[in-house]
Amino acid sequence: MKLIIANPATGQHKVVEIDDDNKLRVFFDKRMASEVEGDAIGDDFKGTVLRITGGNDKQGFPMKQGVLTNQRVRLLFKKGMSCFRERRKGCRKRKSVRGCIVGPDLAVMNLLIVKKGDADIEGLTDQMLPRRLGPKRANHIRKLFSLDKKDDVRKFVVRRDCPDKKKKSKAPKIQRLITPQLLQRKRHQKAVIRKRMQAGKEAKEEYMKRLAEYHQELKEAKANEVAKKKGKKTD
């Protein structure tokens, strides 16, 4: 079985191939997102805690979280579910996926280092790789660089070098960035809504006033007709 071990802290990953089932027995009957001690893999991983994030069986079917079995099942998928990409709007599809419980039929298992051990592991914890892509959302950038709300997020965006193109570097467009223009636009939109509500209120008052006058005119006209009819009868 191939173990693809990733270390998000350094940005490195390593592929470890293990044929001995005795070493893999620690992972068997464990579910996805379970944490396992890495001592069984080898002495390099002593004290390391690993989390199971997924895997594929020997036929290439991916593991799906929430399917509590160690076999393949056929499920009806729709938009928003993992292991499925919607090709046409509204379409659903029945697909085969592997359950989330680890077994000996897996060919590849993905692991994540949760806690680093005592010794450095070559290719995983020995060096720091630069981030190629950084976060786009303003709050995520603040969290990454431990910024305050007063700090300008635009100065801390992770830029990517483009040596072959005209632009030397490029950066993602920051999402949910609160700027003075955005606040001004919001104030303007609220003012427009407030103005529209005030105009509607005034129009309603004017309409109700005119309606009351109209009902009064109808009453007076009816009273005049009744008075005329009584006058004719007396004559």
XYZ file of C-alpha atoms in Angstrom:
235
model
C 0.000 0.000 0.000
C 1.203 3.504 -0.823
C 1.000 6.069 1.974
C 0.990 9.683 0.775
C 1.951 11.719 3.837
C 1.541 15.509 3.724
C 2.816 18.132 6.123
C 0.795 21.379 5.775
C 3.149 23.228 8.141
C 6.095 22.966 5.711
C 4.221 22.367 2.436
C 6.068 19.062 1.824
C 4.745 15.597 1.074
C 6.272 12.142 0.832
C 5.232 8.765 -0.619
C 6.012 5.724 1.546
C 5.380 2.243 0.115
C 4.698 -0.507 2.660
C 4.074 -4.160 1.715
C 4.026 -5.614 5.254
C 0.440 -5.922 6.525
C 1.656 -6.096 10.124
C 2.821 -2.476 9.890
C -0.490 -1.450 8.299
C -2.615 -3.266 10.885
C -2.709 -0.068 12.992
C -4.767 1.646 10.272
C -7.226 -1.207 9.623
C -10.835 -0.665 10.823
C -10.081 3.036 11.403
C -12.360 5.650 9.840
C -11.434 8.741 7.848
C -10.418 11.676 10.100
C -9.173 9.247 12.765
C -5.773 9.983 14.288
C -3.174 7.202 14.440
C 0.325 7.101 15.918
C 2.983 6.643 13.248
C 5.356 4.427 15.286
C 4.262 1.323 13.344
C 5.371 2.751 9.971
C 9.000 3.079 11.015
C 11.477 4.544 13.458
C 11.505 7.867 11.539
C 7.848 8.437 12.461
C 8.297 7.770 16.182
C 6.081 10.158 18.170
C 4.337 11.432 15.021
C 0.530 11.556 14.996
C -1.111 11.052 11.586
C -4.683 11.729 10.468
C -6.371 9.635 7.762
C -7.756 11.995 5.100
C -8.766 9.570 2.348
C -7.590 6.970 -0.132
C -8.364 4.823 -3.156
C -8.920 1.102 -3.512
C -7.077 -1.081 -6.041
C -9.632 -0.309 -8.759
C -9.282 3.459 -8.201
C -12.576 4.173 -6.410
C -12.190 6.961 -3.802
C -13.117 6.748 -0.125
C -16.139 8.823 0.875
C -16.624 10.241 4.356
C -19.822 9.115 6.098
C -20.184 5.753 4.271
C -19.636 3.413 7.225
C -18.370 0.306 5.432
C -15.061 -1.096 4.173
C -16.507 -2.108 0.786
C -17.741 -0.408 -2.352
C -21.295 0.939 -2.543
C -23.320 2.612 -5.284
C -24.823 5.930 -4.230
C -26.976 8.519 -5.960
C -24.992 11.768 -6.095
C -26.165 15.326 -6.647
C -24.571 18.777 -6.681
C -22.605 19.656 -3.547
C -21.670 16.094 -2.580
C -18.034 15.003 -2.440
C -16.676 12.604 -5.113
C -19.054 14.125 -7.698
C -18.823 16.971 -10.206
C -22.067 18.160 -11.804
C -21.795 18.082 -15.611
C -25.267 19.470 -16.363
C -27.462 21.641 -14.177
C -29.731 19.605 -11.921
C -28.395 16.202 -13.007
C -27.908 13.343 -10.548
C -25.789 10.241 -11.046
C -25.354 6.875 -9.384
C -21.674 6.157 -8.777
C -19.537 3.585 -6.991
C -17.487 4.827 -4.032
C -15.435 3.122 -1.339
C -16.556 3.332 2.301
C -14.652 5.432 4.840
C -13.334 2.481 6.912
C -9.739 1.476 6.111
C -9.102 -2.101 4.972
C -6.453 -4.218 3.221
C -8.047 -3.636 -0.216
C -6.766 -0.041 -0.392
C -3.994 0.760 -2.849
C -3.368 4.363 -1.724
C -4.014 6.073 1.604
C -3.646 9.803 2.239
C -2.323 10.914 5.626
C -1.703 14.265 7.283
C 0.824 15.081 9.989
C -1.071 16.443 12.999
C 1.787 16.310 15.499
C 5.472 16.219 14.652
C 7.690 13.614 16.336
C 11.013 14.095 18.087
C 13.241 13.641 15.005
C 13.045 15.366 11.618
C 11.740 13.277 8.723
C 13.576 13.708 5.425
C 11.291 15.208 2.791
C 8.568 16.098 5.309
C 9.847 18.254 8.170
C 13.450 19.089 7.230
C 12.828 22.218 5.132
C 10.214 24.913 4.542
C 8.793 25.256 1.039
C 7.533 28.712 -0.010
C 3.781 29.016 -0.523
C 2.967 29.114 -4.214
C -0.635 30.165 -3.643
C -1.894 32.135 -0.654
C -5.396 32.732 0.689
C -7.770 35.062 -1.169
C -10.262 36.013 1.522
C -9.354 39.078 3.606
C -9.983 37.398 6.982
C -7.909 34.363 5.967
C -4.985 36.629 5.026
C -5.309 38.384 8.423
C -5.307 35.005 10.156
C -2.233 33.792 8.229
C -0.130 36.869 9.040
C -1.734 37.651 12.463
C -2.904 41.098 11.345
C -5.211 43.587 13.041
C -8.240 45.154 11.402
C -6.301 48.407 11.001
C -3.542 46.762 8.901
C -3.776 46.992 5.115
C -4.419 43.452 3.844
C -3.426 44.361 0.267
C 0.239 44.616 1.256
C 0.322 41.011 2.547
C -1.140 39.137 -0.443
C 1.004 36.196 -1.573
C 2.277 37.155 -5.046
C 3.342 34.638 -7.677
C 6.259 35.227 -10.072
C 5.530 35.049 -13.813
C 8.933 35.249 -15.574
C 7.641 34.280 -19.046
C 4.830 36.863 -19.229
C 4.757 40.660 -19.432
C 3.701 41.003 -15.819
C 6.521 40.019 -13.486
C 4.155 38.829 -10.769
C 0.470 38.472 -10.141
C -1.738 38.251 -7.060
C -5.314 37.054 -6.504
C -8.199 39.484 -6.151
C -8.929 39.829 -2.441
C -12.432 38.671 -1.552
C -14.625 40.348 1.124
C -12.273 43.306 1.368
C -13.912 46.265 3.117
C -12.756 49.511 1.455
C -13.987 53.125 1.786
C -15.616 52.774 -1.653
C -17.549 49.710 -0.491
C -18.772 51.501 2.640
C -19.764 54.529 0.545
C -21.657 52.287 -1.882
C -23.486 50.607 1.016
C -24.399 54.003 2.501
C -25.691 55.131 -0.893
C -27.769 51.951 -1.324
C -29.268 52.373 2.162
C -30.018 56.040 1.435
C -31.782 55.072 -1.815
C -33.873 52.449 0.028
C -34.696 54.942 2.806
C -35.689 57.585 0.218
C -37.864 55.073 -1.626
C -39.582 54.027 1.618
C -40.221 57.670 2.555
C -41.628 58.379 -0.916
C -43.876 55.299 -0.656
C -45.078 56.392 2.781
C -45.915 59.892 1.534
C -47.670 58.474 -1.542
C -49.732 56.162 0.674
C -50.759 59.043 2.972
C -51.762 61.142 -0.033
C -53.722 58.214 -1.484
C -55.548 57.547 1.803
C -56.381 61.259 2.095
C -57.755 61.340 -1.461
C -59.688 58.112 -0.802
C -61.325 59.627 2.289
C -62.280 62.708 0.252
C -63.712 60.475 -2.484
C -65.825 58.520 0.039
C -67.049 61.824 1.515
C -68.022 63.076 -1.958
C -69.933 59.827 -2.596
C -71.795 60.228 0.725
C -72.703 63.838 -0.086
C -73.885 62.910 -3.588
C -76.017 60.089 -2.188
C -77.454 62.378 0.480
C -78.341 64.981 -2.219
C -80.097 62.303 -4.305
C -82.112 61.131 -1.284
C -83.061 64.757 -0.455
C -84.204 65.355 -4.072
C -86.351 62.223 -4.034
C -87.994 63.273 -0.724
C -88.664 66.754 -2.159
C -90.438 65.282 -5.215
C -92.629 63.039 -3.054
C -93.786 65.977 -0.854
C -94.766 67.958 -3.986
